Amino acid sequence: MVFDIGGVLLDWDPRHLYRKLFDDEEAMDCFLEEVCTLEWHERHDRGCPLTESCEKLAVAHPEQADLIRAWGSRSEEMVAGPIDGSVQILRELRQAGVACYALSNMERETYPQRVARYPFLSWFDGAVVSGFEGVVKPDRKIFELLLSRFGLRPSSTLLIDDSAANVEAARGLGMTALRFRSPSALRAELERLQLLVPTESR
């Protein structure tokens, strides 16, 4: 079983931070759509140092320099906390003897901080994190890296991810993949696949 982290196990959203820095939701959305965009953030997931990247963008937008620098200096405030229902599913799978791995697009600076902050991130049998590899999902190379590094067979490996593009990429390699929408929906799907024992049967 392979888990994405942000959006599946951790509630990550830049808005959790920037709602503290903006009084106006529309202005915040404009900033995130035009300045600190997810396309710009992807370079961090590829391993580009956060501080260096934020400083370059701050030079281009000096009137918003403090807001841009907050992306790097206050990045942990983008995590509201664990998605408890998903963490419980991970716990039950481990208790049932299912090998569990992580495959995440995440900055190399923040991953160790989050493992220290959230002990369940150390439960995995192995992890592939984009910031250390220089390649991000949905590039098939990072899926191939996961499979080869841990000797996993695509046909017996299931990915849980909140991104439709990542789910399709995994399926293209012969993996089973489920798009995460909520812990309850995931639990129902895993019970249907007989990977979790139904609650009423315990």
mmCIF file with all atom_site columns, C-alpha atoms in Angstrom:
data_model
loop_
_atom_site.group_PDB
_atom_site.id
_atom_site.type_symbol
_atom_site.label_atom_id
_atom_site.label_alt_id
_atom_site.label_comp_id
_atom_site.label_asym_id
_atom_site.label_entity_id
_atom_site.label_seq_id
_atom_site.pdbx_PDB_ins_code
_atom_site.Cartn_x
_atom_site.Cartn_y
_atom_site.Cartn_z
_atom_site.occupancy
_atom_site.B_iso_or_equiv
_atom_site.pdbx_formal_charge
_atom_site.auth_seq_id
_atom_site.auth_comp_id
_atom_site.auth_asym_id
_atom_site.auth_atom_id
_atom_site.pdbx_PDB_model_num
ATOM 1   C CA . MET A 1 1   ? 0.000   0.000  0.000   1.00 0.00 ? 1   MET A CA 1
ATOM 2   C CA . VAL A 1 2   ? 1.415   3.381  -1.007  1.00 0.00 ? 2   VAL A CA 1
ATOM 3   C CA . PHE A 1 3   ? 0.165   6.601  0.593   1.00 0.00 ? 3   PHE A CA 1
ATOM 4   C CA . ASP A 1 4   ? 0.454   10.147 -0.626  1.00 0.00 ? 4   ASP A CA 1
ATOM 5   C CA . ILE A 1 5   ? 1.035   12.434 2.373   1.00 0.00 ? 5   ILE A CA 1
ATOM 6   C CA . GLY A 1 6   ? -0.276  15.949 1.691   1.00 0.00 ? 6   GLY A CA 1
ATOM 7   C CA . GLY A 1 7   ? -4.028  15.799 1.130   1.00 0.00 ? 7   GLY A CA 1
ATOM 8   C CA . VAL A 1 8   ? -4.302  12.186 2.331   1.00 0.00 ? 8   VAL A CA 1
ATOM 9   C CA . LEU A 1 9   ? -2.568  11.974 5.720   1.00 0.00 ? 9   LEU A CA 1
ATOM 10  C CA . LEU A 1 10  ? -1.847  15.661 6.367   1.00 0.00 ? 10  LEU A CA 1
ATOM 11  C CA . ASP A 1 11  ? -4.204  18.571 5.758   1.00 0.00 ? 11  ASP A CA 1
ATOM 12  C CA . TRP A 1 12  ? -1.807  20.740 3.718   1.00 0.00 ? 12  TRP A CA 1
ATOM 13  C CA . ASP A 1 13  ? -3.047  23.939 2.107   1.00 0.00 ? 13  ASP A CA 1
ATOM 14  C CA . PRO A 1 14  ? -1.189  27.278 1.735   1.00 0.00 ? 14  PRO A CA 1
ATOM 15  C CA . ARG A 1 15  ? -4.440  28.982 2.680   1.00 0.00 ? 15  ARG A CA 1
ATOM 16  C CA . HIS A 1 16  ? -4.062  27.738 6.250   1.00 0.00 ? 16  HIS A CA 1
ATOM 17  C CA . LEU A 1 17  ? -1.082  30.118 6.513   1.00 0.00 ? 17  LEU A CA 1
ATOM 18  C CA . TYR A 1 18  ? -2.206  32.970 4.294   1.00 0.00 ? 18  TYR A CA 1
ATOM 19  C CA . ARG A 1 19  ? -5.588  33.375 5.948   1.00 0.00 ? 19  ARG A CA 1
ATOM 20  C CA . LYS A 1 20  ? -3.553  34.627 8.917   1.00 0.00 ? 20  LYS A CA 1
ATOM 21  C CA . LEU A 1 21  ? -1.796  37.181 6.705   1.00 0.00 ? 21  LEU A CA 1
ATOM 22  C CA . PHE A 1 22  ? -4.695  38.487 4.616   1.00 0.00 ? 22  PHE A CA 1
ATOM 23  C CA . ASP A 1 23  ? -7.866  40.182 5.820   1.00 0.00 ? 23  ASP A CA 1
ATOM 24  C CA . ASP A 1 24  ? -9.502  39.689 2.439   1.00 0.00 ? 24  ASP A CA 1
ATOM 25  C CA . GLU A 1 25  ? -10.105 36.227 0.952   1.00 0.00 ? 25  GLU A CA 1
ATOM 26  C CA . GLU A 1 26  ? -10.203 37.556 -2.598  1.00 0.00 ? 26  GLU A CA 1
ATOM 27  C CA . ALA A 1 27  ? -6.844  39.304 -2.215  1.00 0.00 ? 27  ALA A CA 1
ATOM 28  C CA . MET A 1 28  ? -5.368  36.100 -0.774  1.00 0.00 ? 28  MET A CA 1
ATOM 29  C CA . ASP A 1 29  ? -6.662  34.026 -3.689  1.00 0.00 ? 29  ASP A CA 1
ATOM 30  C CA . CYS A 1 30  ? -5.232  36.559 -6.149  1.00 0.00 ? 30  CYS A CA 1
ATOM 31  C CA . PHE A 1 31  ? -1.821  36.353 -4.447  1.00 0.00 ? 31  PHE A CA 1
ATOM 32  C CA . LEU A 1 32  ? -1.838  32.543 -4.571  1.00 0.00 ? 32  LEU A CA 1
ATOM 33  C CA . GLU A 1 33  ? -3.005  32.478 -8.193  1.00 0.00 ? 33  GLU A CA 1
ATOM 34  C CA . GLU A 1 34  ? -0.603  35.127 -9.495  1.00 0.00 ? 34  GLU A CA 1
ATOM 35  C CA . VAL A 1 35  ? 2.465   35.274 -7.213  1.00 0.00 ? 35  VAL A CA 1
ATOM 36  C CA . CYS A 1 36  ? 3.040   32.215 -4.995  1.00 0.00 ? 36  CYS A CA 1
ATOM 37  C CA . THR A 1 37  ? 1.426   29.811 -7.422  1.00 0.00 ? 37  THR A CA 1
ATOM 38  C CA . LEU A 1 38  ? 1.410   26.029 -7.248  1.00 0.00 ? 38  LEU A CA 1
ATOM 39  C CA . GLU A 1 39  ? 3.412   26.019 -10.497 1.00 0.00 ? 39  GLU A CA 1
ATOM 40  C CA . TRP A 1 40  ? 6.094   28.115 -8.772  1.00 0.00 ? 40  TRP A CA 1
ATOM 41  C CA . HIS A 1 41  ? 5.918   25.852 -5.720  1.00 0.00 ? 41  HIS A CA 1
ATOM 42  C CA . GLU A 1 42  ? 6.603   22.762 -7.838  1.00 0.00 ? 42  GLU A CA 1
ATOM 43  C CA . ARG A 1 43  ? 10.284  23.719 -8.034  1.00 0.00 ? 43  ARG A CA 1
ATOM 44  C CA . HIS A 1 44  ? 10.475  23.280 -4.243  1.00 0.00 ? 44  HIS A CA 1
ATOM 45  C CA . ASP A 1 45  ? 9.037   19.790 -4.596  1.00 0.00 ? 45  ASP A CA 1
ATOM 46  C CA . ARG A 1 46  ? 11.831  19.146 -7.117  1.00 0.00 ? 46  ARG A CA 1
ATOM 47  C CA . GLY A 1 47  ? 14.476  20.112 -4.565  1.00 0.00 ? 47  GLY A CA 1
ATOM 48  C CA . CYS A 1 48  ? 14.985  23.839 -5.127  1.00 0.00 ? 48  CYS A CA 1
ATOM 49  C CA . PRO A 1 49  ? 15.842  25.435 -1.738  1.00 0.00 ? 49  PRO A CA 1
ATOM 50  C CA . LEU A 1 50  ? 12.865  27.311 -0.311  1.00 0.00 ? 50  LEU A CA 1
ATOM 51  C CA . THR A 1 51  ? 14.816  30.327 0.931   1.00 0.00 ? 51  THR A CA 1
ATOM 52  C CA . GLU A 1 52  ? 16.610  30.836 -2.388  1.00 0.00 ? 52  GLU A CA 1
ATOM 53  C CA . SER A 1 53  ? 13.393  30.534 -4.374  1.00 0.00 ? 53  SER A CA 1
ATOM 54  C CA . CYS A 1 54  ? 11.451  32.890 -2.107  1.00 0.00 ? 54  CYS A CA 1
ATOM 55  C CA . GLU A 1 55  ? 14.198  35.512 -2.245  1.00 0.00 ? 55  GLU A CA 1
ATOM 56  C CA . LYS A 1 56  ? 14.207  35.482 -6.054  1.00 0.00 ? 56  LYS A CA 1
ATOM 57  C CA . LEU A 1 57  ? 10.449  35.883 -6.171  1.00 0.00 ? 57  LEU A CA 1
ATOM 58  C CA . ALA A 1 58  ? 10.584  38.645 -3.537  1.00 0.00 ? 58  ALA A CA 1
ATOM 59  C CA . VAL A 1 59  ? 12.942  40.624 -5.770  1.00 0.00 ? 59  VAL A CA 1
ATOM 60  C CA . ALA A 1 60  ? 10.426  40.349 -8.612  1.00 0.00 ? 60  ALA A CA 1
ATOM 61  C CA . HIS A 1 61  ? 7.546   41.419 -6.316  1.00 0.00 ? 61  HIS A CA 1
ATOM 62  C CA . PRO A 1 62  ? 9.122   43.728 -3.704  1.00 0.00 ? 62  PRO A CA 1
ATOM 63  C CA . GLU A 1 63  ? 5.728   45.073 -2.586  1.00 0.00 ? 63  GLU A CA 1
ATOM 64  C CA . GLN A 1 64  ? 4.808   41.558 -1.446  1.00 0.00 ? 64  GLN A CA 1
ATOM 65  C CA . ALA A 1 65  ? 8.236   40.430 -0.263  1.00 0.00 ? 65  ALA A CA 1
ATOM 66  C CA . ASP A 1 66  ? 7.196   39.654 3.316   1.00 0.00 ? 66  ASP A CA 1
ATOM 67  C CA . LEU A 1 67  ? 4.253   37.553 2.147   1.00 0.00 ? 67  LEU A CA 1
ATOM 68  C CA . ILE A 1 68  ? 6.494   35.619 -0.240  1.00 0.00 ? 68  ILE A CA 1
ATOM 69  C CA . ARG A 1 69  ? 9.151   34.984 2.407   1.00 0.00 ? 69  ARG A CA 1
ATOM 70  C CA . ALA A 1 70  ? 6.468   33.628 4.723   1.00 0.00 ? 70  ALA A CA 1
ATOM 71  C CA . TRP A 1 71  ? 6.060   30.704 2.289   1.00 0.00 ? 71  TRP A CA 1
ATOM 72  C CA . GLY A 1 72  ? 9.486   29.505 3.345   1.00 0.00 ? 72  GLY A CA 1
ATOM 73  C CA . SER A 1 73  ? 9.796   30.726 6.925   1.00 0.00 ? 73  SER A CA 1
ATOM 74  C CA . ARG A 1 74  ? 6.279   29.707 8.016   1.00 0.00 ? 74  ARG A CA 1
ATOM 75  C CA . SER A 1 75  ? 5.700   26.674 5.809   1.00 0.00 ? 75  SER A CA 1
ATOM 76  C CA . GLU A 1 76  ? 4.646   24.462 8.730   1.00 0.00 ? 76  GLU A CA 1
ATOM 77  C CA . GLU A 1 77  ? 1.625   26.691 9.245   1.00 0.00 ? 77  GLU A CA 1
ATOM 78  C CA . MET A 1 78  ? 0.324   25.378 5.922   1.00 0.00 ? 78  MET A CA 1
ATOM 79  C CA . VAL A 1 79  ? -0.323  22.065 7.685   1.00 0.00 ? 79  VAL A CA 1
ATOM 80  C CA . ALA A 1 80  ? -3.504  22.199 9.762   1.00 0.00 ? 80  ALA A CA 1
ATOM 81  C CA . GLY A 1 81  ? -2.774  18.777 11.223  1.00 0.00 ? 81  GLY A CA 1
ATOM 82  C CA . PRO A 1 82  ? -3.282  15.091 10.498  1.00 0.00 ? 82  PRO A CA 1
ATOM 83  C CA . ILE A 1 83  ? -6.323  13.717 8.693   1.00 0.00 ? 83  ILE A CA 1
ATOM 84  C CA . ASP A 1 84  ? -7.212  11.453 11.588  1.00 0.00 ? 84  ASP A CA 1
ATOM 85  C CA . GLY A 1 85  ? -9.406  8.985  9.723   1.00 0.00 ? 85  GLY A CA 1
ATOM 86  C CA . SER A 1 86  ? -6.633  8.338  7.215   1.00 0.00 ? 86  SER A CA 1
ATOM 87  C CA . VAL A 1 87  ? -4.042  7.891  9.949   1.00 0.00 ? 87  VAL A CA 1
ATOM 88  C CA . GLN A 1 88  ? -6.337  5.323  11.569  1.00 0.00 ? 88  GLN A CA 1
ATOM 89  C CA . ILE A 1 89  ? -6.566  3.424  8.273   1.00 0.00 ? 89  ILE A CA 1
ATOM 90  C CA . LEU A 1 90  ? -2.773  3.427  8.026   1.00 0.00 ? 90  LEU A CA 1
ATOM 91  C CA . ARG A 1 91  ? -2.584  2.102  11.589  1.00 0.00 ? 91  ARG A CA 1
ATOM 92  C CA . GLU A 1 92  ? -5.036  -0.727 10.851  1.00 0.00 ? 92  GLU A CA 1
ATOM 93  C CA . LEU A 1 93  ? -3.227  -1.736 7.672   1.00 0.00 ? 93  LEU A CA 1
ATOM 94  C CA . ARG A 1 94  ? 0.069   -1.937 9.522   1.00 0.00 ? 94  ARG A CA 1
ATOM 95  C CA . GLN A 1 95  ? -1.528  -3.965 12.303  1.00 0.00 ? 95  GLN A CA 1
ATOM 96  C CA . ALA A 1 96  ? -2.872  -6.338 9.644   1.00 0.00 ? 96  ALA A CA 1
ATOM 97  C CA . GLY A 1 97  ? 0.665   -6.857 8.321   1.00 0.00 ? 97  GLY A CA 1
ATOM 98  C CA . VAL A 1 98  ? 0.287   -4.844 5.110   1.00 0.00 ? 98  VAL A CA 1
ATOM 99  C CA . ALA A 1 99  ? 3.557   -3.257 3.947   1.00 0.00 ? 99  ALA A CA 1
ATOM 100 C CA . CYS A 1 100 ? 3.005   0.502  3.718   1.00 0.00 ? 100 CYS A CA 1
ATOM 101 C CA . TYR A 1 101 ? 5.078   3.071  1.830   1.00 0.00 ? 101 TYR A CA 1
ATOM 102 C CA . ALA A 1 102 ? 4.923   6.825  1.232   1.00 0.00 ? 102 ALA A CA 1
ATOM 103 C CA . LEU A 1 103 ? 5.241   8.557  -2.135  1.00 0.00 ? 103 LEU A CA 1
ATOM 104 C CA . SER A 1 104 ? 5.059   12.307 -1.732  1.00 0.00 ? 104 SER A CA 1
ATOM 105 C CA . ASN A 1 105 ? 5.720   15.547 -3.535  1.00 0.00 ? 105 ASN A CA 1
ATOM 106 C CA . MET A 1 106 ? 7.324   17.519 -0.716  1.00 0.00 ? 106 MET A CA 1
ATOM 107 C CA . GLU A 1 107 ? 10.249  19.862 -0.128  1.00 0.00 ? 107 GLU A CA 1
ATOM 108 C CA . ARG A 1 108 ? 13.451  18.324 1.169   1.00 0.00 ? 108 ARG A CA 1
ATOM 109 C CA . GLU A 1 109 ? 13.575  20.886 4.006   1.00 0.00 ? 109 GLU A CA 1
ATOM 110 C CA . THR A 1 110 ? 10.072  20.281 5.322   1.00 0.00 ? 110 THR A CA 1
ATOM 111 C CA . TYR A 1 111 ? 9.874   16.486 5.170   1.00 0.00 ? 111 TYR A CA 1
ATOM 112 C CA . PRO A 1 112 ? 12.208  15.855 8.163   1.00 0.00 ? 112 PRO A CA 1
ATOM 113 C CA . GLN A 1 113 ? 10.350  18.506 10.174  1.00 0.00 ? 113 GLN A CA 1
ATOM 114 C CA . ARG A 1 114 ? 7.030   16.795 9.494   1.00 0.00 ? 114 ARG A CA 1
ATOM 115 C CA . VAL A 1 115 ? 8.349   13.353 10.371  1.00 0.00 ? 115 VAL A CA 1
ATOM 116 C CA . ALA A 1 116 ? 9.499   14.816 13.704  1.00 0.00 ? 116 ALA A CA 1
ATOM 117 C CA . ARG A 1 117 ? 6.177   16.606 14.229  1.00 0.00 ? 117 ARG A CA 1
ATOM 118 C CA . TYR A 1 118 ? 3.916   13.702 13.237  1.00 0.00 ? 118 TYR A CA 1
ATOM 119 C CA . PRO A 1 119 ? 5.258   10.342 14.489  1.00 0.00 ? 119 PRO A CA 1
ATOM 120 C CA . PHE A 1 120 ? 2.963   8.317  12.194  1.00 0.00 ? 120 PHE A CA 1
ATOM 121 C CA . LEU A 1 121 ? 5.100   9.454  9.242   1.00 0.00 ? 121 LEU A CA 1
ATOM 122 C CA . SER A 1 122 ? 7.828   7.153  10.580  1.00 0.00 ? 122 SER A CA 1
ATOM 123 C CA . TRP A 1 123 ? 5.549   4.103  10.377  1.00 0.00 ? 123 TRP A CA 1
ATOM 124 C CA . PHE A 1 124 ? 6.289   3.448  6.710   1.00 0.00 ? 124 PHE A CA 1
ATOM 125 C CA . ASP A 1 125 ? 8.417   0.579  5.463   1.00 0.00 ? 125 ASP A CA 1
ATOM 126 C CA . GLY A 1 126 ? 9.975   3.076  3.066   1.00 0.00 ? 126 GLY A CA 1
ATOM 127 C CA . ALA A 1 127 ? 9.387   6.482  1.524   1.00 0.00 ? 127 ALA A CA 1
ATOM 128 C CA . VAL A 1 128 ? 10.178  8.296  -1.712  1.00 0.00 ? 128 VAL A CA 1
ATOM 129 C CA . VAL A 1 129 ? 10.019  12.092 -1.385  1.00 0.00 ? 129 VAL A CA 1
ATOM 130 C CA . SER A 1 130 ? 10.317  14.225 -4.498  1.00 0.00 ? 130 SER A CA 1
ATOM 131 C CA . GLY A 1 131 ? 12.514  16.920 -2.971  1.00 0.00 ? 131 GLY A CA 1
ATOM 132 C CA . PHE A 1 132 ? 15.307  14.388 -2.462  1.00 0.00 ? 132 PHE A CA 1
ATOM 133 C CA . GLU A 1 133 ? 14.878  12.810 -5.893  1.00 0.00 ? 133 GLU A CA 1
ATOM 134 C CA . GLY A 1 134 ? 14.496  15.834 -8.196  1.00 0.00 ? 134 GLY A CA 1
ATOM 135 C CA . VAL A 1 135 ? 11.387  14.434 -9.849  1.00 0.00 ? 135 VAL A CA 1
ATOM 136 C CA . VAL A 1 136 ? 7.713   14.897 -8.974  1.00 0.00 ? 136 VAL A CA 1
ATOM 137 C CA . LYS A 1 137 ? 4.449   13.048 -9.473  1.00 0.00 ? 137 LYS A CA 1
ATOM 138 C CA . PRO A 1 138 ? 2.869   12.455 -11.932 1.00 0.00 ? 138 PRO A CA 1
ATOM 139 C CA . ASP A 1 139 ? 6.162   11.821 -13.790 1.00 0.00 ? 139 ASP A CA 1
ATOM 140 C CA . ARG A 1 140 ? 6.335   8.048  -14.230 1.00 0.00 ? 140 ARG A CA 1
ATOM 141 C CA . LYS A 1 141 ? 10.013  8.121  -13.194 1.00 0.00 ? 141 LYS A CA 1
ATOM 142 C CA . ILE A 1 142 ? 9.152   8.669  -9.539  1.00 0.00 ? 142 ILE A CA 1
ATOM 143 C CA . PHE A 1 143 ? 6.710   5.757  -9.574  1.00 0.00 ? 143 PHE A CA 1
ATOM 144 C CA . GLU A 1 144 ? 9.338   3.552  -11.220 1.00 0.00 ? 144 GLU A CA 1
ATOM 145 C CA . LEU A 1 145 ? 11.828  4.669  -8.584  1.00 0.00 ? 145 LEU A CA 1
ATOM 146 C CA . LEU A 1 146 ? 9.458   3.638  -5.798  1.00 0.00 ? 146 LEU A CA 1
ATOM 147 C CA . LEU A 1 147 ? 8.820   0.238  -7.352  1.00 0.00 ? 147 LEU A CA 1
ATOM 148 C CA . SER A 1 148 ? 12.473  -0.527 -8.046  1.00 0.00 ? 148 SER A CA 1
ATOM 149 C CA . ARG A 1 149 ? 13.875  0.790  -4.764  1.00 0.00 ? 149 ARG A CA 1
ATOM 150 C CA . PHE A 1 150 ? 11.590  -1.360 -2.630  1.00 0.00 ? 150 PHE A CA 1
ATOM 151 C CA . GLY A 1 151 ? 11.175  -4.314 -4.984  1.00 0.00 ? 151 GLY A CA 1
ATOM 152 C CA . LEU A 1 152 ? 7.436   -3.789 -5.433  1.00 0.00 ? 152 LEU A CA 1
ATOM 153 C CA . ARG A 1 153 ? 5.382   -5.424 -8.169  1.00 0.00 ? 153 ARG A CA 1
ATOM 154 C CA . PRO A 1 154 ? 2.973   -2.983 -9.835  1.00 0.00 ? 154 PRO A CA 1
ATOM 155 C CA . SER A 1 155 ? 0.211   -5.592 -9.994  1.00 0.00 ? 155 SER A CA 1
ATOM 156 C CA . SER A 1 156 ? 0.248   -6.054 -6.208  1.00 0.00 ? 156 SER A CA 1
ATOM 157 C CA . THR A 1 157 ? 0.767   -2.386 -5.257  1.00 0.00 ? 157 THR A CA 1
ATOM 158 C CA . LEU A 1 158 ? -2.064  0.034  -4.493  1.00 0.00 ? 158 LEU A CA 1
ATOM 159 C CA . LEU A 1 159 ? -1.630  3.820  -4.444  1.00 0.00 ? 159 LEU A CA 1
ATOM 160 C CA . ILE A 1 160 ? -3.848  6.226  -2.470  1.00 0.00 ? 160 ILE A CA 1
ATOM 161 C CA . ASP A 1 161 ? -3.552  9.810  -3.751  1.00 0.00 ? 161 ASP A CA 1
ATOM 162 C CA . ASP A 1 162 ? -5.785  12.879 -3.889  1.00 0.00 ? 162 ASP A CA 1
ATOM 163 C CA . SER A 1 163 ? -4.590  13.876 -7.379  1.00 0.00 ? 163 SER A CA 1
ATOM 164 C CA . ALA A 1 164 ? -6.376  12.486 -10.428 1.00 0.00 ? 164 ALA A CA 1
ATOM 165 C CA . ALA A 1 165 ? -3.207  12.894 -12.517 1.00 0.00 ? 165 ALA A CA 1
ATOM 166 C CA . ASN A 1 166 ? -1.172  10.855 -10.030 1.00 0.00 ? 166 ASN A CA 1
ATOM 167 C CA . VAL A 1 167 ? -3.816  8.144  -9.920  1.00 0.00 ? 167 VAL A CA 1
ATOM 168 C CA . GLU A 1 168 ? -3.797  7.874  -13.714 1.00 0.00 ? 168 GLU A CA 1
ATOM 169 C CA . ALA A 1 169 ? -0.005  7.767  -13.834 1.00 0.00 ? 169 ALA A CA 1
ATOM 170 C CA . ALA A 1 170 ? 0.070   4.899  -11.337 1.00 0.00 ? 170 ALA A CA 1
ATOM 171 C CA . ARG A 1 171 ? -2.557  2.978  -13.269 1.00 0.00 ? 171 ARG A CA 1
ATOM 172 C CA . GLY A 1 172 ? -0.516  3.476  -16.430 1.00 0.00 ? 172 GLY A CA 1
ATOM 173 C CA . LEU A 1 173 ? 2.284   1.515  -14.775 1.00 0.00 ? 173 LEU A CA 1
ATOM 174 C CA . GLY A 1 174 ? -0.033  -1.346 -13.844 1.00 0.00 ? 174 GLY A CA 1
ATOM 175 C CA . MET A 1 175 ? -0.656  -0.313 -10.251 1.00 0.00 ? 175 MET A CA 1
ATOM 176 C CA . THR A 1 176 ? -4.078  -0.204 -8.639  1.00 0.00 ? 176 THR A CA 1
ATOM 177 C CA . ALA A 1 177 ? -4.829  3.381  -7.601  1.00 0.00 ? 177 ALA A CA 1
ATOM 178 C CA . LEU A 1 178 ? -7.598  5.017  -5.600  1.00 0.00 ? 178 LEU A CA 1
ATOM 179 C CA . ARG A 1 179 ? -8.326  8.725  -5.617  1.00 0.00 ? 179 ARG A CA 1
ATOM 180 C CA . PHE A 1 180 ? -8.655  9.948  -2.051  1.00 0.00 ? 180 PHE A CA 1
ATOM 181 C CA . ARG A 1 181 ? -11.750 12.009 -1.286  1.00 0.00 ? 181 ARG A CA 1
ATOM 182 C CA . SER A 1 182 ? -12.381 11.336 2.414   1.00 0.00 ? 182 SER A CA 1
ATOM 183 C CA . PRO A 1 183 ? -11.353 8.799  5.059   1.00 0.00 ? 183 PRO A CA 1
ATOM 184 C CA . SER A 1 184 ? -14.844 7.281  5.082   1.00 0.00 ? 184 SER A CA 1
ATOM 185 C CA . ALA A 1 185 ? -14.888 6.825  1.298   1.00 0.00 ? 185 ALA A CA 1
ATOM 186 C CA . LEU A 1 186 ? -11.389 5.325  1.388   1.00 0.00 ? 186 LEU A CA 1
ATOM 187 C CA . ARG A 1 187 ? -12.362 2.926  4.162   1.00 0.00 ? 187 ARG A CA 1
ATOM 188 C CA . ALA A 1 188 ? -15.399 1.768  2.178   1.00 0.00 ? 188 ALA A CA 1
ATOM 189 C CA . GLU A 1 189 ? -13.257 1.154  -0.901  1.00 0.00 ? 189 GLU A CA 1
ATOM 190 C CA . LEU A 1 190 ? -10.607 -0.769 1.031   1.00 0.00 ? 190 LEU A CA 1
ATOM 191 C CA . GLU A 1 191 ? -13.301 -2.881 2.683   1.00 0.00 ? 191 GLU A CA 1
ATOM 192 C CA . ARG A 1 192 ? -14.765 -3.599 -0.758  1.00 0.00 ? 192 ARG A CA 1
ATOM 193 C CA . LEU A 1 193 ? -11.329 -4.754 -1.891  1.00 0.00 ? 193 LEU A CA 1
ATOM 194 C CA . GLN A 1 194 ? -11.077 -6.850 1.303   1.00 0.00 ? 194 GLN A CA 1
ATOM 195 C CA . LEU A 1 195 ? -7.990  -4.974 2.420   1.00 0.00 ? 195 LEU A CA 1
ATOM 196 C CA . LEU A 1 196 ? -9.669  -3.784 5.609   1.00 0.00 ? 196 LEU A CA 1
ATOM 197 C CA . VAL A 1 197 ? -12.014 -5.702 7.882   1.00 0.00 ? 197 VAL A CA 1
ATOM 198 C CA . PRO A 1 198 ? -15.470 -4.041 7.916   1.00 0.00 ? 198 PRO A CA 1
ATOM 199 C CA . THR A 1 199 ? -16.156 -2.228 11.182  1.00 0.00 ? 199 THR A CA 1
ATOM 200 C CA . GLU A 1 200 ? -19.244 -4.281 11.954  1.00 0.00 ? 200 GLU A CA 1
ATOM 201 C CA . SER A 1 201 ? -17.227 -7.518 11.616  1.00 0.00 ? 201 SER A CA 1
ATOM 202 C CA . ARG A 1 202 ? -14.717 -6.661 14.309  1.00 0.00 ? 202 ARG A CA 1
#
